[in-house]
Short mmCIF file of C-alpha atoms in Angstrom, two decimals:
data_model
loop_
_atom_site.label_atom_id
_atom_site.label_comp_id
_atom_site.label_asym_id
_atom_site.label_seq_id
_atom_site.Cartn_x
_atom_site.Cartn_y
_atom_site.Cartn_z
CA MET A 236 104.80 78.39 99.91
CA LYS A 237 104.65 76.06 96.90
CA LYS A 238 104.68 77.94 93.67
CA VAL A 239 105.25 77.25 90.00
CA ILE A 240 106.98 80.23 88.51
CA PHE A 241 105.32 81.16 85.25
CA ILE A 242 107.52 83.35 83.10
CA LEU A 243 105.54 85.98 81.24
CA ILE A 244 107.02 87.87 78.33
CA ILE A 245 107.54 91.48 79.28
CA CYS A 246 106.98 93.40 76.12
CA CYS A 247 108.91 96.60 76.59
CA ALA A 248 111.86 98.03 78.47
CA ILE A 249 111.50 98.63 82.19
CA TYR A 250 110.93 102.24 83.12
CA SER A 251 111.41 104.17 86.31
CA CYS A 252 108.31 104.50 88.45
CA VAL A 253 108.34 108.25 87.81
CA LYS A 254 110.40 108.52 84.65
CA ASN A 255 107.47 109.88 82.67
CA GLU A 256 106.51 113.13 84.35
CA SER A 257 102.90 112.85 83.13
CA LYS A 258 102.40 109.91 85.48
CA ASP A 259 102.75 112.23 88.48
CA VAL A 260 100.24 114.80 87.31
CA LEU A 261 97.21 112.87 86.12
CA ASP A 262 94.29 115.23 85.71
CA ASP A 263 91.96 115.23 88.72
CA LEU A 264 88.95 114.42 86.56
CA LEU A 265 90.79 111.49 85.02
CA VAL A 266 91.70 110.12 88.45
CA SER A 267 88.09 110.57 89.57
CA TYR A 268 86.65 108.72 86.57
CA MET A 269 89.23 105.94 86.81
CA ALA A 270 88.32 105.46 90.48
CA ILE A 271 84.63 105.25 89.60
CA MET A 272 85.29 102.66 86.88
CA TYR A 273 87.48 100.67 89.26
CA ASN A 274 84.73 100.61 91.89
CA TYR A 275 81.59 100.32 89.77
CA GLY A 276 82.94 98.48 86.72
CA PRO A 277 84.61 99.54 83.46
CA SER A 278 81.73 99.12 81.00
CA TYR A 279 79.63 102.20 81.77
CA THR A 280 79.10 105.17 79.44
CA ILE A 281 80.67 108.52 80.19
CA ASP A 282 77.30 109.90 81.30
CA GLU A 283 76.84 107.02 83.73
CA ILE A 284 80.38 107.51 85.04
CA LYS A 285 79.66 111.22 85.60
CA THR A 286 76.45 110.36 87.47
CA PHE A 287 78.25 107.89 89.72
CA ALA A 288 80.93 110.49 90.42
CA GLU A 289 78.29 113.03 91.44
CA GLN A 290 76.51 110.58 93.73
CA SER A 291 79.48 108.77 95.27
CA SER A 292 82.25 109.83 97.66
CA TYR A 293 84.49 106.95 96.50
CA ASP A 294 86.27 109.00 93.85
CA ASP A 295 86.57 111.99 96.20
CA ASP A 296 88.38 109.83 98.74
CA VAL A 297 90.71 108.31 96.14
CA LEU A 298 91.51 111.77 94.79
CA GLU A 299 92.26 113.02 98.31
CA TYR A 300 94.68 110.14 98.95
CA TYR A 301 96.22 110.58 95.50
CA HIS A 302 96.88 114.24 96.31
CA TYR A 303 98.51 113.23 99.60
CA PHE A 304 100.88 110.76 97.97
CA CYS A 305 101.71 113.33 95.28
CA GLY A 306 102.56 115.84 98.01
CA LYS A 307 99.72 118.24 97.16
CA ILE A 308 98.12 118.07 100.63
CA LYS A 309 99.40 117.42 104.14
CA LEU A 310 98.72 114.43 106.38
CA LYS A 311 96.42 116.52 108.58
CA ASP A 312 94.10 116.90 105.58
CA VAL A 313 93.68 113.13 105.13
CA LYS A 314 90.58 111.76 106.87
CA LEU A 315 90.99 109.11 109.57
CA HIS A 316 88.62 106.14 109.42
CA GLU A 317 87.58 103.98 112.33
CA LYS A 318 87.02 100.31 112.99
CA PRO A 319 85.73 97.96 110.28
CA GLN A 320 83.30 95.11 110.51
CA ILE A 321 84.77 91.66 109.89
CA TYR A 322 82.13 90.34 107.54
CA ASP A 323 82.69 86.59 107.81
CA GLN A 324 84.91 84.67 110.21
CA ARG A 325 85.28 81.79 107.74
CA ILE A 326 87.02 84.00 105.22
CA LYS A 327 89.39 85.42 107.82
CA ASP A 328 90.21 81.91 109.04
CA TYR A 329 90.83 80.75 105.46
CA ILE A 330 93.22 83.64 104.84
CA LYS A 331 95.11 83.10 108.09
CA GLN A 332 95.46 79.36 107.47
CA HIS A 333 96.94 79.86 104.00
CA LEU A 334 99.36 82.72 104.61
CA PRO A 335 102.94 81.69 103.78
CA MET A 336 105.73 81.74 106.34
CA ASN A 337 109.14 81.23 104.77
CA ASN A 338 111.36 83.41 106.99
CA SER A 339 111.75 86.03 104.28
CA ASN A 340 111.49 88.68 107.00
CA ASN A 341 112.04 88.78 110.75
CA TYR A 342 108.58 90.29 111.22
CA VAL A 343 105.84 87.67 110.86
CA PHE A 344 103.40 90.24 109.48
CA ILE A 345 105.73 91.21 106.63
CA ASP A 346 106.82 87.59 106.12
CA ASN A 347 103.17 86.65 105.53
CA PHE A 348 102.68 89.15 102.72
CA ASP A 349 106.01 89.79 100.96
CA ASP A 350 106.21 86.87 98.52
CA PRO A 351 106.90 87.80 94.89
CA PRO A 352 104.19 87.05 92.30
CA PRO A 353 104.59 83.92 90.14
CA VAL A 354 105.59 86.22 87.29
CA GLN A 355 109.05 87.41 86.36
CA ILE A 356 109.31 91.02 87.52
CA LEU A 357 112.31 93.34 87.35
CA PHE A 358 112.26 95.72 90.30
CA LYS A 359 113.96 99.08 90.06
CA ASN A 360 114.64 101.54 92.86
CA THR A 361 113.61 105.16 92.28
CA GLU A 362 114.07 108.45 94.05
CA SER A 363 110.29 108.78 94.34
CA GLU A 364 110.19 105.47 96.20
CA ASN A 365 111.95 107.05 99.17
CA ILE A 366 109.53 110.00 99.25
CA LEU A 367 106.52 107.70 99.05
CA SER A 368 107.96 105.53 101.83
CA GLU A 369 108.13 108.55 104.13
CA ARG A 370 104.54 109.53 103.35
CA LEU A 371 103.38 105.96 103.84
CA TYR A 372 105.12 105.67 107.19
CA SER A 373 103.57 108.92 108.42
CA LEU A 374 100.10 107.74 107.38
CA LEU A 375 100.51 104.26 108.90
CA TYR A 376 101.89 105.69 112.14
CA ARG A 377 99.03 108.20 112.37
CA ASP A 378 96.43 105.48 111.81
CA TRP A 379 98.07 103.11 114.30
CA GLN A 380 98.28 105.74 117.01
CA ASN A 381 94.67 106.82 116.48
CA GLU A 382 93.06 103.37 116.32
CA GLY A 383 92.55 103.58 112.55
CA LEU A 384 91.41 100.74 110.31
CA PHE A 385 94.93 99.45 109.71
CA LYS A 386 95.33 98.78 113.42
CA SER A 387 91.88 97.21 113.67
CA TRP A 388 92.62 94.79 110.87
CA TYR A 389 96.08 94.03 112.24
CA LYS A 390 94.77 93.24 115.72
CA SER A 391 92.18 90.88 114.26
CA PHE A 392 95.02 88.81 112.72
CA TYR A 393 97.90 89.20 115.19
CA ASN A 394 98.28 89.42 118.96
CA ASP A 395 101.35 91.65 119.08
CA GLU A 396 101.95 95.36 118.59
CA VAL A 397 103.62 96.99 115.61
CA ASN A 398 106.75 98.98 116.42
CA ILE A 399 108.26 101.92 114.58
CA ASP A 400 110.94 99.86 112.83
CA GLN A 401 108.31 97.43 111.56
CA LEU A 402 106.11 100.25 110.26
CA LYS A 403 109.07 101.81 108.47
CA GLU A 404 110.03 98.51 106.86
CA TYR A 405 106.45 97.89 105.82
CA ALA A 406 106.19 101.39 104.34
CA ASN A 407 109.37 100.72 102.36
CA LEU A 408 107.90 97.48 101.01
CA LEU A 409 104.67 99.19 99.97
CA ALA A 410 106.54 102.00 98.21
CA LYS A 411 108.93 99.67 96.43
CA SER A 412 106.12 97.38 95.31
CA ALA A 413 103.91 100.20 94.04
CA CYS A 414 106.81 101.56 91.98
CA SER A 415 107.64 98.21 90.39
CA TYR A 416 105.13 97.91 87.57
CA SER A 417 106.23 100.21 84.77
CA PHE A 418 106.19 97.78 81.87
CA THR A 419 103.78 96.36 79.29
CA MET A 420 101.80 93.15 79.72
CA ARG A 421 100.74 91.07 76.73
CA ARG A 422 97.35 89.38 76.56
CA LEU A 423 97.80 85.60 76.48
CA GLN A 424 94.32 84.51 75.33
CA ASN A 425 92.07 85.46 72.43
CA THR A 426 88.89 87.39 73.11
CA SER A 427 86.22 89.37 71.29
CA SER A 428 86.10 91.83 74.20
CA THR A 429 87.26 95.34 73.39
CA PHE A 430 88.24 95.94 77.02
CA TYR A 431 91.00 93.33 77.30
CA LYS A 432 93.57 94.82 74.97
CA ASP A 433 96.44 92.98 73.28
CA TYR A 434 98.82 95.02 75.41
CA VAL A 435 98.36 97.00 78.61
CA ASP A 436 100.98 99.60 79.49
CA LEU A 437 101.40 99.70 83.26
CA SER A 438 103.71 102.71 83.00
CA GLU A 439 100.56 104.79 82.52
CA ILE A 440 99.55 104.12 86.12
CA PRO A 441 101.28 106.23 88.79
CA ALA A 442 102.41 104.52 91.97
CA GLU A 443 100.52 107.26 93.80
CA LEU A 444 97.24 106.10 92.26
CA LEU A 445 97.89 102.47 93.19
CA LEU A 446 98.54 103.56 96.77
CA ALA A 447 95.44 105.77 96.81
CA ILE A 448 93.23 102.87 95.69
CA ALA A 449 94.85 100.55 98.23
CA TYR A 450 94.36 103.00 101.09
CA LYS A 451 90.73 103.53 100.14
CA GLU A 452 90.03 99.80 99.93
CA SER A 453 92.09 98.22 102.71
CA ARG A 454 93.83 100.97 104.70
CA PHE A 455 97.02 99.08 103.70
CA PHE A 456 96.27 95.87 105.54
CA PRO A 457 96.95 93.19 102.89
CA GLY A 458 94.74 90.57 104.53
CA SER A 459 91.73 92.87 104.35
CA PHE A 460 88.60 91.59 102.61
CA ARG A 461 84.96 92.41 101.97
CA ALA A 462 82.28 89.80 101.34
CA GLU A 463 79.92 90.52 98.46
CA ILE A 464 76.52 89.08 99.40
CA TYR A 465 73.62 88.33 97.04
CA GLN A 466 70.41 86.58 98.11
CA ASP A 467 71.83 86.06 101.61
CA LYS A 468 74.88 84.16 100.33
CA ILE A 469 78.48 85.18 99.73
CA GLN A 470 78.99 85.17 95.96
CA ALA A 471 82.31 87.02 95.73
CA ILE A 472 85.04 88.40 97.96
CA SER A 473 87.08 91.57 97.48
CA MET A 474 90.56 90.63 98.65
CA GLY A 475 93.93 92.15 99.44
CA LEU A 476 95.35 95.65 99.42
CA CYS A 477 93.26 96.84 96.48
CA HIS A 478 90.25 94.58 97.17
CA ILE A 479 90.38 92.68 93.89
CA LEU A 480 87.06 90.92 93.26
CA VAL A 481 87.38 87.11 93.44
CA ASP A 482 84.55 84.64 92.86
CA ALA A 483 83.61 82.89 96.10
CA ASP A 484 83.98 79.47 94.47
CA THR A 485 87.65 80.17 93.72
CA LEU A 486 88.23 79.85 97.47
CA GLU A 487 87.90 76.42 99.01
CA ILE A 488 85.41 77.38 101.70
CA PRO A 489 82.28 75.27 102.26
CA ASP A 490 78.83 76.84 102.00
CA ILE A 491 79.75 79.96 100.08
CA GLY A 492 79.31 80.64 96.37
CA ASN A 493 77.09 78.83 93.91
CA GLN A 494 79.39 75.90 93.02
CA VAL A 495 80.31 77.59 89.73
CA VAL A 496 83.40 79.76 89.24
CA ASP A 497 82.15 82.97 87.66
CA MET A 498 84.68 85.12 85.85
CA ARG A 499 85.23 88.19 87.98
CA THR A 500 88.15 90.64 88.05
CA PHE A 501 90.69 88.18 89.48
CA GLU A 502 89.62 85.31 87.23
CA LEU A 503 89.59 87.50 84.10
CA ILE A 504 92.97 89.16 84.71
CA GLY A 505 94.45 85.81 85.68
CA TYR A 506 93.19 84.20 82.47
CA TYR A 507 94.04 86.95 80.00
CA TYR A 508 97.36 88.18 81.40
CA LEU A 509 98.78 85.94 84.14
CA GLY A 510 98.75 82.45 82.68
CA ASN A 511 95.77 80.86 84.42
CA ASP A 512 93.50 78.47 82.58
CA TYR A 513 89.88 79.55 82.18
CA GLY A 514 88.15 79.55 85.57
CA LYS A 515 91.27 78.05 87.21
CA LYS A 516 94.03 79.27 89.51
CA ASN A 517 96.80 76.97 88.33
CA THR A 518 99.44 79.69 87.98
CA PHE A 519 98.29 82.74 89.97
CA ASN A 520 96.02 81.91 92.91
CA GLU A 521 94.15 83.79 95.63
CA ILE A 522 97.10 83.56 98.04
CA ASP A 523 99.31 85.19 95.41
CA LEU A 524 96.63 87.88 95.28
CA LEU A 525 96.96 88.49 99.01
CA GLN A 526 100.67 89.20 98.61
CA ILE A 527 101.49 92.89 98.32
CA LYS A 528 103.30 92.66 95.00
CA GLY A 529 100.77 90.32 93.46
CA ASN A 530 97.81 92.48 94.46
CA PHE A 531 99.44 95.65 93.15
CA LEU A 532 100.18 93.84 89.89
CA VAL A 533 96.56 92.81 89.32
CA CYS A 534 95.35 96.28 90.33
CA ALA A 535 97.82 97.94 87.95
CA ILE A 536 96.64 95.75 85.06
CA GLN A 537 92.98 96.56 85.79
CA LEU A 538 93.73 100.29 86.09
CA GLY A 539 95.81 100.17 82.90
CA LEU A 540 92.87 98.65 81.02
CA ILE A 541 90.52 101.24 82.55
CA TYR A 542 92.90 104.02 81.50
CA GLN A 543 92.85 102.75 77.92
CA ARG A 544 89.08 102.49 77.81
CA LEU A 545 88.56 105.89 79.40
CA SER A 546 91.01 107.47 76.95
CA GLU A 547 89.00 105.99 74.08
CA ILE A 548 85.71 107.26 75.52
CA LEU A 549 87.00 110.78 76.09
CA LYS A 550 88.61 110.90 72.65
CA ASP A 551 85.25 110.16 70.99
CA LEU A 552 83.42 113.00 72.78
#
């Protein structure tokens, strides 16, 4: 996979994924509100966020998965979800055609999704990583055996079966990746927006919350996507583990979008923090976003910004 490595300045020392104990015990209400802002958008008032939380099950699901990864509930208490609808064959074909294969892993599935992001990242093993890997494996195995969404997505991309060793290795990769982003990112472009801060501290975001969001959005299949349709036309696509919103025109697929790249979550994070030019994908592109580490990175930045905004809102109450 051709890639220009863009070296970002990491603005603080690297921390352990669980070095700060507060990361493991985020208040349930805080997790709920962060999930709502992640799903609905970060610009709503606290009253609007509360209303969404009362009306939606999205935050309830994320909180349930967060509790599982924190060890507060057992696997039997985690709901199993069934088969998805593949919204558009063109998008699936585009993803499959652009997945990298560079023999980084003996398993094609993992090889397709284990590329590092085009950003200099220092990975650090943690004790919590091993615990999370065990919980991830148990969840993946349960879903595979019971025809869950992970298996449905997998079978729509691949013709083979996943074995136990492959599931364990994949669980290890997910755990390691989710625990990797405990540092501060610096904003690279000027803006009048109060949401895109000069610095975003990713150490505020627990690995367990990243995994909870990913399980809610994709059931841990990194090629998962959801087409966002407006006026009978695909205008945006939620892509990857955490279903990061990408403008349809960022992808090179005929007959979708409106021929103008609108600045959505991927385009904004890429511009302000990952070195992309405005409305471009010259450093961090949509295939980087499909990679496990790249998708977790973008999700962690978005959640870090949401955490900052929510903290400001709650402080002013």
